[in-house]
mmCIF file of C-alpha atoms in Angstrom:
data_model
loop_
_atom_site.group_PDB
_atom_site.id
_atom_site.type_symbol
_atom_site.label_atom_id
_atom_site.label_comp_id
_atom_site.label_asym_id
_atom_site.label_seq_id
_atom_site.Cartn_x
_atom_site.Cartn_y
_atom_site.Cartn_z
ATOM 1 C CA UNK A 220 -0.291 17.789 7.743
ATOM 2 C CA UNK A 221 -2.377 19.447 10.447
ATOM 3 C CA UNK A 222 -0.467 18.716 13.553
ATOM 4 C CA UNK A 223 -3.035 20.690 15.787
ATOM 5 C CA UNK A 224 -5.598 18.203 14.932
ATOM 6 C CA UNK A 225 -3.112 15.093 15.163
ATOM 7 C CA UNK A 226 -2.715 14.542 11.460
ATOM 8 C CA UNK A 227 1.131 14.151 10.884
ATOM 9 C CA UNK A 228 0.681 13.968 7.075
ATOM 10 C CA UNK A 229 2.303 11.985 4.356
ATOM 11 C CA UNK A 230 5.636 12.089 2.407
ATOM 12 C CA UNK A 231 6.946 10.615 -0.759
ATOM 13 C CA UNK A 232 9.048 8.031 0.847
ATOM 14 C CA UNK A 233 7.445 4.574 0.927
ATOM 15 C CA UNK A 234 7.006 3.463 4.344
ATOM 16 C CA UNK A 235 8.275 6.978 5.693
ATOM 17 C CA UNK A 236 5.268 7.622 7.852
ATOM 18 C CA UNK A 237 5.789 4.329 9.802
ATOM 19 C CA UNK A 238 8.846 5.465 11.730
ATOM 20 C CA UNK A 239 7.208 8.833 12.226
ATOM 21 C CA UNK A 240 4.142 7.356 13.635
ATOM 22 C CA UNK A 241 6.125 5.142 15.887
ATOM 23 C CA UNK A 242 8.041 8.135 17.371
ATOM 24 C CA UNK A 243 4.741 9.895 17.904
ATOM 25 C CA UNK A 244 3.414 6.868 19.602
ATOM 26 C CA UNK A 245 6.623 6.805 21.893
ATOM 27 C CA UNK A 246 5.687 10.422 22.730
ATOM 28 C CA UNK A 247 2.179 9.640 23.762
ATOM 29 C CA UNK A 248 3.575 6.953 26.042
ATOM 30 C CA UNK A 249 6.138 8.964 27.584
ATOM 31 C CA UNK A 250 3.852 11.997 28.071
ATOM 32 C CA UNK A 251 1.013 9.718 29.530
ATOM 33 C CA UNK A 252 -1.510 11.642 27.245
ATOM 34 C CA UNK A 253 -3.853 8.848 26.857
ATOM 35 C CA UNK A 254 -3.630 9.254 23.136
ATOM 36 C CA UNK A 255 -2.825 6.517 20.450
ATOM 37 C CA UNK A 256 -1.639 6.629 16.938
ATOM 38 C CA UNK A 257 -3.158 5.028 13.961
ATOM 39 C CA UNK A 258 -0.532 4.550 11.101
ATOM 40 C CA UNK A 259 -1.771 3.957 7.521
ATOM 41 C CA UNK A 260 0.573 2.304 4.657
ATOM 42 C CA UNK A 261 0.230 0.083 1.824
ATOM 43 C CA UNK A 262 1.301 -3.423 1.216
ATOM 44 C CA UNK A 263 4.449 -2.301 -0.519
ATOM 45 C CA UNK A 264 5.684 -0.437 2.590
ATOM 46 C CA UNK A 265 5.441 -3.623 4.603
ATOM 47 C CA UNK A 266 8.431 -4.756 2.673
ATOM 48 C CA UNK A 267 10.647 -1.910 3.804
ATOM 49 C CA UNK A 268 13.083 -2.168 6.609
ATOM 50 C CA UNK A 269 11.345 0.573 8.536
ATOM 51 C CA UNK A 270 8.241 -1.470 8.698
ATOM 52 C CA UNK A 271 10.255 -4.218 10.607
ATOM 53 C CA UNK A 272 12.248 -1.935 12.958
ATOM 54 C CA UNK A 273 9.410 0.125 13.895
ATOM 55 C CA UNK A 274 7.049 -3.005 14.784
ATOM 56 C CA UNK A 275 9.902 -4.367 16.672
ATOM 57 C CA UNK A 276 10.393 -1.223 18.839
ATOM 58 C CA UNK A 277 6.783 -0.794 19.228
ATOM 59 C CA UNK A 278 6.612 -4.243 20.584
ATOM 60 C CA UNK A 279 9.234 -3.972 22.996
ATOM 61 C CA UNK A 280 8.135 -0.877 24.375
ATOM 62 C CA UNK A 281 4.297 -1.647 24.372
ATOM 63 C CA UNK A 282 3.515 1.537 22.383
ATOM 64 C CA UNK A 283 0.094 2.633 21.661
ATOM 65 C CA UNK A 284 -0.129 2.272 17.962
ATOM 66 C CA UNK A 285 -2.356 0.674 15.450
ATOM 67 C CA UNK A 286 -0.496 -0.077 12.199
ATOM 68 C CA UNK A 287 -3.256 -0.535 9.455
ATOM 69 C CA UNK A 288 -1.821 -1.858 6.290
ATOM 70 C CA UNK A 289 -4.143 -1.101 3.374
ATOM 71 C CA UNK A 290 -3.353 -4.282 1.136
ATOM 72 C CA UNK A 291 -4.780 -3.195 -2.320
ATOM 73 C CA UNK A 292 -3.327 -6.228 -4.005
ATOM 74 C CA UNK A 293 -0.497 -4.434 -6.109
ATOM 75 C CA UNK A 294 2.524 -2.358 -4.907
ATOM 76 C CA UNK A 295 2.467 -0.225 -8.181
ATOM 77 C CA UNK A 296 2.465 -3.264 -10.642
ATOM 78 C CA UNK A 297 3.780 -6.046 -8.412
ATOM 79 C CA UNK A 298 1.364 -8.265 -7.000
ATOM 80 C CA UNK A 299 1.448 -9.259 -3.442
ATOM 81 C CA UNK A 300 1.611 -12.799 -4.512
ATOM 82 C CA UNK A 301 5.139 -12.161 -6.014
ATOM 83 C CA UNK A 302 6.243 -9.825 -3.109
ATOM 84 C CA UNK A 303 5.270 -11.950 -0.052
ATOM 85 C CA UNK A 304 5.988 -15.795 0.740
ATOM 86 C CA UNK A 305 3.014 -15.562 3.428
ATOM 87 C CA UNK A 306 -0.730 -15.902 2.865
ATOM 88 C CA UNK A 307 -1.574 -12.796 5.203
ATOM 89 C CA UNK A 308 0.709 -9.703 5.849
ATOM 90 C CA UNK A 309 -0.899 -9.635 9.299
ATOM 91 C CA UNK A 310 0.825 -12.957 10.056
ATOM 92 C CA UNK A 311 3.968 -10.961 10.524
ATOM 93 C CA UNK A 312 2.423 -10.195 14.054
ATOM 94 C CA UNK A 313 4.128 -13.546 15.095
ATOM 95 C CA UNK A 314 7.679 -12.165 14.620
ATOM 96 C CA UNK A 315 7.076 -9.268 17.026
ATOM 97 C CA UNK A 316 4.860 -10.876 19.535
ATOM 98 C CA UNK A 317 1.783 -8.492 18.864
ATOM 99 C CA UNK A 318 -1.799 -8.694 18.080
ATOM 100 C CA UNK A 319 -2.741 -8.805 14.634
ATOM 101 C CA UNK A 320 -5.470 -9.842 12.119
ATOM 102 C CA UNK A 321 -6.796 -9.552 8.715
ATOM 103 C CA UNK A 322 -10.195 -7.763 7.884
ATOM 104 C CA UNK A 323 -12.485 -7.024 4.947
ATOM 105 C CA UNK A 324 -11.341 -3.322 4.234
ATOM 106 C CA UNK A 325 -14.316 -2.906 1.890
ATOM 107 C CA UNK A 326 -16.651 -3.708 4.642
ATOM 108 C CA UNK A 327 -17.229 -0.275 6.615
ATOM 109 C CA UNK A 328 -19.011 -1.832 9.636
ATOM 110 C CA UNK A 329 -16.025 -4.619 10.137
ATOM 111 C CA UNK A 330 -13.491 -1.756 9.930
ATOM 112 C CA UNK A 331 -15.178 0.579 12.298
ATOM 113 C CA UNK A 332 -15.621 -2.233 14.935
ATOM 114 C CA UNK A 333 -12.229 -3.563 14.668
ATOM 115 C CA UNK A 334 -10.468 -0.393 14.856
ATOM 116 C CA UNK A 335 -12.581 0.836 17.750
ATOM 117 C CA UNK A 336 -11.795 -2.321 19.525
ATOM 118 C CA UNK A 337 -8.110 -2.050 19.179
ATOM 119 C CA UNK A 338 -8.280 1.614 19.937
ATOM 120 C CA UNK A 339 -9.501 0.606 23.232
ATOM 121 C CA UNK A 340 -6.824 -1.964 23.777
ATOM 122 C CA UNK A 341 -3.990 0.523 22.890
ATOM 123 C CA UNK A 342 -5.497 3.036 25.334
ATOM 124 C CA UNK A 343 -5.409 0.319 28.121
ATOM 125 C CA UNK A 344 -1.668 -0.370 27.308
ATOM 126 C CA UNK A 345 -2.257 -3.460 25.343
ATOM 127 C CA UNK A 346 -0.789 -2.234 22.008
ATOM 128 C CA UNK A 347 0.751 -2.252 19.541
ATOM 129 C CA UNK A 348 -1.435 -4.040 17.003
ATOM 130 C CA UNK A 349 -1.023 -4.896 13.049
ATOM 131 C CA UNK A 350 -4.298 -4.968 11.044
ATOM 132 C CA UNK A 351 -4.192 -5.854 7.440
ATOM 133 C CA UNK A 352 -7.176 -4.410 5.520
ATOM 134 C CA UNK A 353 -8.030 -6.208 2.359
ATOM 135 C CA UNK A 354 -8.944 -3.713 -0.457
ATOM 136 C CA UNK A 355 -8.278 -2.765 -4.135
ATOM 137 C CA UNK A 356 -7.091 -0.008 -6.324
ATOM 138 C CA UNK A 357 -9.600 0.535 -8.956
ATOM 139 C CA UNK A 358 -7.486 2.796 -10.976
ATOM 140 C CA UNK A 359 -3.853 2.614 -12.221
ATOM 141 C CA UNK A 360 -1.080 3.711 -9.932
ATOM 142 C CA UNK A 361 -0.602 6.915 -12.138
ATOM 143 C CA UNK A 362 -1.981 8.354 -15.255
ATOM 144 C CA UNK A 363 0.783 6.644 -17.296
ATOM 145 C CA UNK A 364 -0.066 3.084 -15.910
ATOM 146 C CA UNK A 365 -1.201 1.051 -18.678
ATOM 147 C CA UNK A 366 -2.167 -1.777 -16.111
ATOM 148 C CA UNK A 367 -1.088 -4.690 -18.237
ATOM 149 C CA UNK A 368 -0.589 -6.598 -15.033
ATOM 150 C CA UNK A 369 -4.320 -7.202 -14.427
ATOM 151 C CA UNK A 370 -7.484 -8.085 -16.340
ATOM 152 C CA UNK A 371 -10.680 -5.874 -16.676
ATOM 153 C CA UNK A 372 -12.553 -8.746 -15.208
ATOM 154 C CA UNK A 373 -10.592 -8.569 -12.048
ATOM 155 C CA UNK A 374 -11.162 -4.936 -11.778
ATOM 156 C CA UNK A 375 -14.934 -5.298 -12.347
ATOM 157 C CA UNK A 376 -15.067 -7.982 -9.607
ATOM 158 C CA UNK A 377 -13.483 -5.627 -7.040
ATOM 159 C CA UNK A 378 -15.560 -2.510 -8.186
ATOM 160 C CA UNK A 379 -18.749 -4.700 -7.384
ATOM 161 C CA UNK A 380 -17.481 -5.039 -3.899
ATOM 162 C CA UNK A 381 -16.818 -1.256 -3.333
ATOM 163 C CA UNK A 382 -17.368 -0.212 0.210
ATOM 164 C CA UNK A 383 -19.690 2.738 -0.404
ATOM 165 C CA UNK A 384 -22.301 0.833 -2.384
ATOM 166 C CA UNK A 385 -22.231 -2.051 0.113
ATOM 167 C CA UNK A 386 -22.691 0.303 2.998
ATOM 168 C CA UNK A 387 -25.517 2.072 1.232
ATOM 169 C CA UNK A 388 -27.361 -1.232 0.749
ATOM 170 C CA UNK A 389 -26.997 -1.726 4.418
ATOM 171 C CA UNK A 390 -28.461 1.557 5.269
ATOM 172 C CA UNK A 391 -31.251 1.428 2.869
ATOM 173 C CA UNK A 392 -32.123 -2.152 3.979
ATOM 174 C CA UNK A 393 -32.104 -1.288 7.535
ATOM 175 C CA UNK A 394 -34.472 1.801 6.679
ATOM 176 C CA UNK A 395 -31.709 4.163 8.048
ATOM 177 C CA UNK A 396 -31.547 5.853 4.668
ATOM 178 C CA UNK A 397 -33.935 6.265 1.674
ATOM 179 C CA UNK A 398 -33.201 6.344 -1.943
ATOM 180 C CA UNK A 399 -34.087 9.980 -2.085
ATOM 181 C CA UNK A 400 -31.725 10.964 0.838
ATOM 182 C CA UNK A 401 -29.052 8.980 -0.818
ATOM 183 C CA UNK A 402 -29.564 10.988 -3.915
ATOM 184 C CA UNK A 403 -29.641 14.098 -2.382
ATOM 185 C CA UNK A 404 -26.364 13.229 -0.467
ATOM 186 C CA UNK A 405 -24.676 12.575 -3.840
ATOM 187 C CA UNK A 406 -25.936 15.767 -5.263
ATOM 188 C CA UNK A 407 -24.789 17.896 -2.310
ATOM 189 C CA UNK A 408 -21.191 16.234 -2.421
ATOM 190 C CA UNK A 409 -21.025 17.065 -6.268
ATOM 191 C CA UNK A 410 -21.826 20.672 -5.484
ATOM 192 C CA UNK A 411 -19.076 20.756 -2.674
ATOM 193 C CA UNK A 412 -16.583 19.224 -5.109
ATOM 194 C CA UNK A 413 -17.435 21.821 -7.865
ATOM 195 C CA UNK A 414 -16.995 24.621 -5.447
ATOM 196 C CA UNK A 415 -13.672 23.106 -4.237
ATOM 197 C CA UNK A 416 -12.287 22.768 -7.709
ATOM 198 C CA UNK A 417 -13.353 26.249 -8.793
ATOM 199 C CA UNK A 418 -11.688 27.724 -5.575
ATOM 200 C CA UNK A 419 -8.512 25.744 -6.436
ATOM 201 C CA UNK A 420 -8.404 26.690 -10.152
ATOM 202 C CA UNK A 421 -9.163 30.467 -9.361
ATOM 203 C CA UNK A 422 -6.706 30.823 -6.352
ATOM 204 C CA UNK A 423 -3.425 32.642 -6.964
ATOM 205 C CA UNK A 424 -0.123 30.844 -6.599
ATOM 206 C CA UNK A 425 1.476 31.123 -3.048
ATOM 207 C CA UNK A 426 3.958 33.902 -2.599
ATOM 208 C CA UNK A 427 7.809 32.859 -2.545
ATOM 209 C CA UNK A 428 7.943 33.875 1.089
ATOM 210 C CA UNK A 429 5.656 31.033 2.168
ATOM 211 C CA UNK A 430 7.851 28.234 0.801
ATOM 212 C CA UNK A 431 8.958 27.157 4.371
ATOM 213 C CA UNK A 432 5.494 27.337 5.890
ATOM 214 C CA UNK A 433 4.329 24.048 7.505
ATOM 215 C CA UNK A 434 7.732 22.492 7.184
ATOM 216 C CA UNK A 435 8.824 20.717 10.266
ATOM 217 C CA UNK A 436 12.180 19.307 9.464
#
């Protein structure tokens, strides 16, 4: 979390951030700050009770919040086809009388344009909104995940639709980025990651006296 920059962090409870974000949106409205909230959660969290109660509250109070559901096809090992009896999670907008739609979460331009549009809508008092962003989790839910619930072919097809490679092709095709510049960026990021890893490995453990630092509840 980094409260000063508006990042309220995450927690280990599935869907736990939805209620926190809704409360933050209520704060924004009551203080008339002009700020909005974007709440990220996965498809698994969309079946938690806090999802429904929060969207209902946000709807009746017209809260300035974008609920962005990252549907990556599996909640741990459970397919969305087994967990939902609707084609699109965004269809749940109807139950709460709010705006909602499903987008290609691997299309950077579509994600940017959609979120930018509804950011303006929320600032104008026409929130909340539910956005379902279709994407995919390439790796297992954890290191112990044997991934027996999906095929290698399925993974391969989604990897080919990865957002970074797709956007790179757009930039190079539009002559906004060259192959050399792309390679230079990759090398620069690799160096930054190596430095960050080295810093983490070589850093001392925190002092016991810091155990309550950055704890807000």
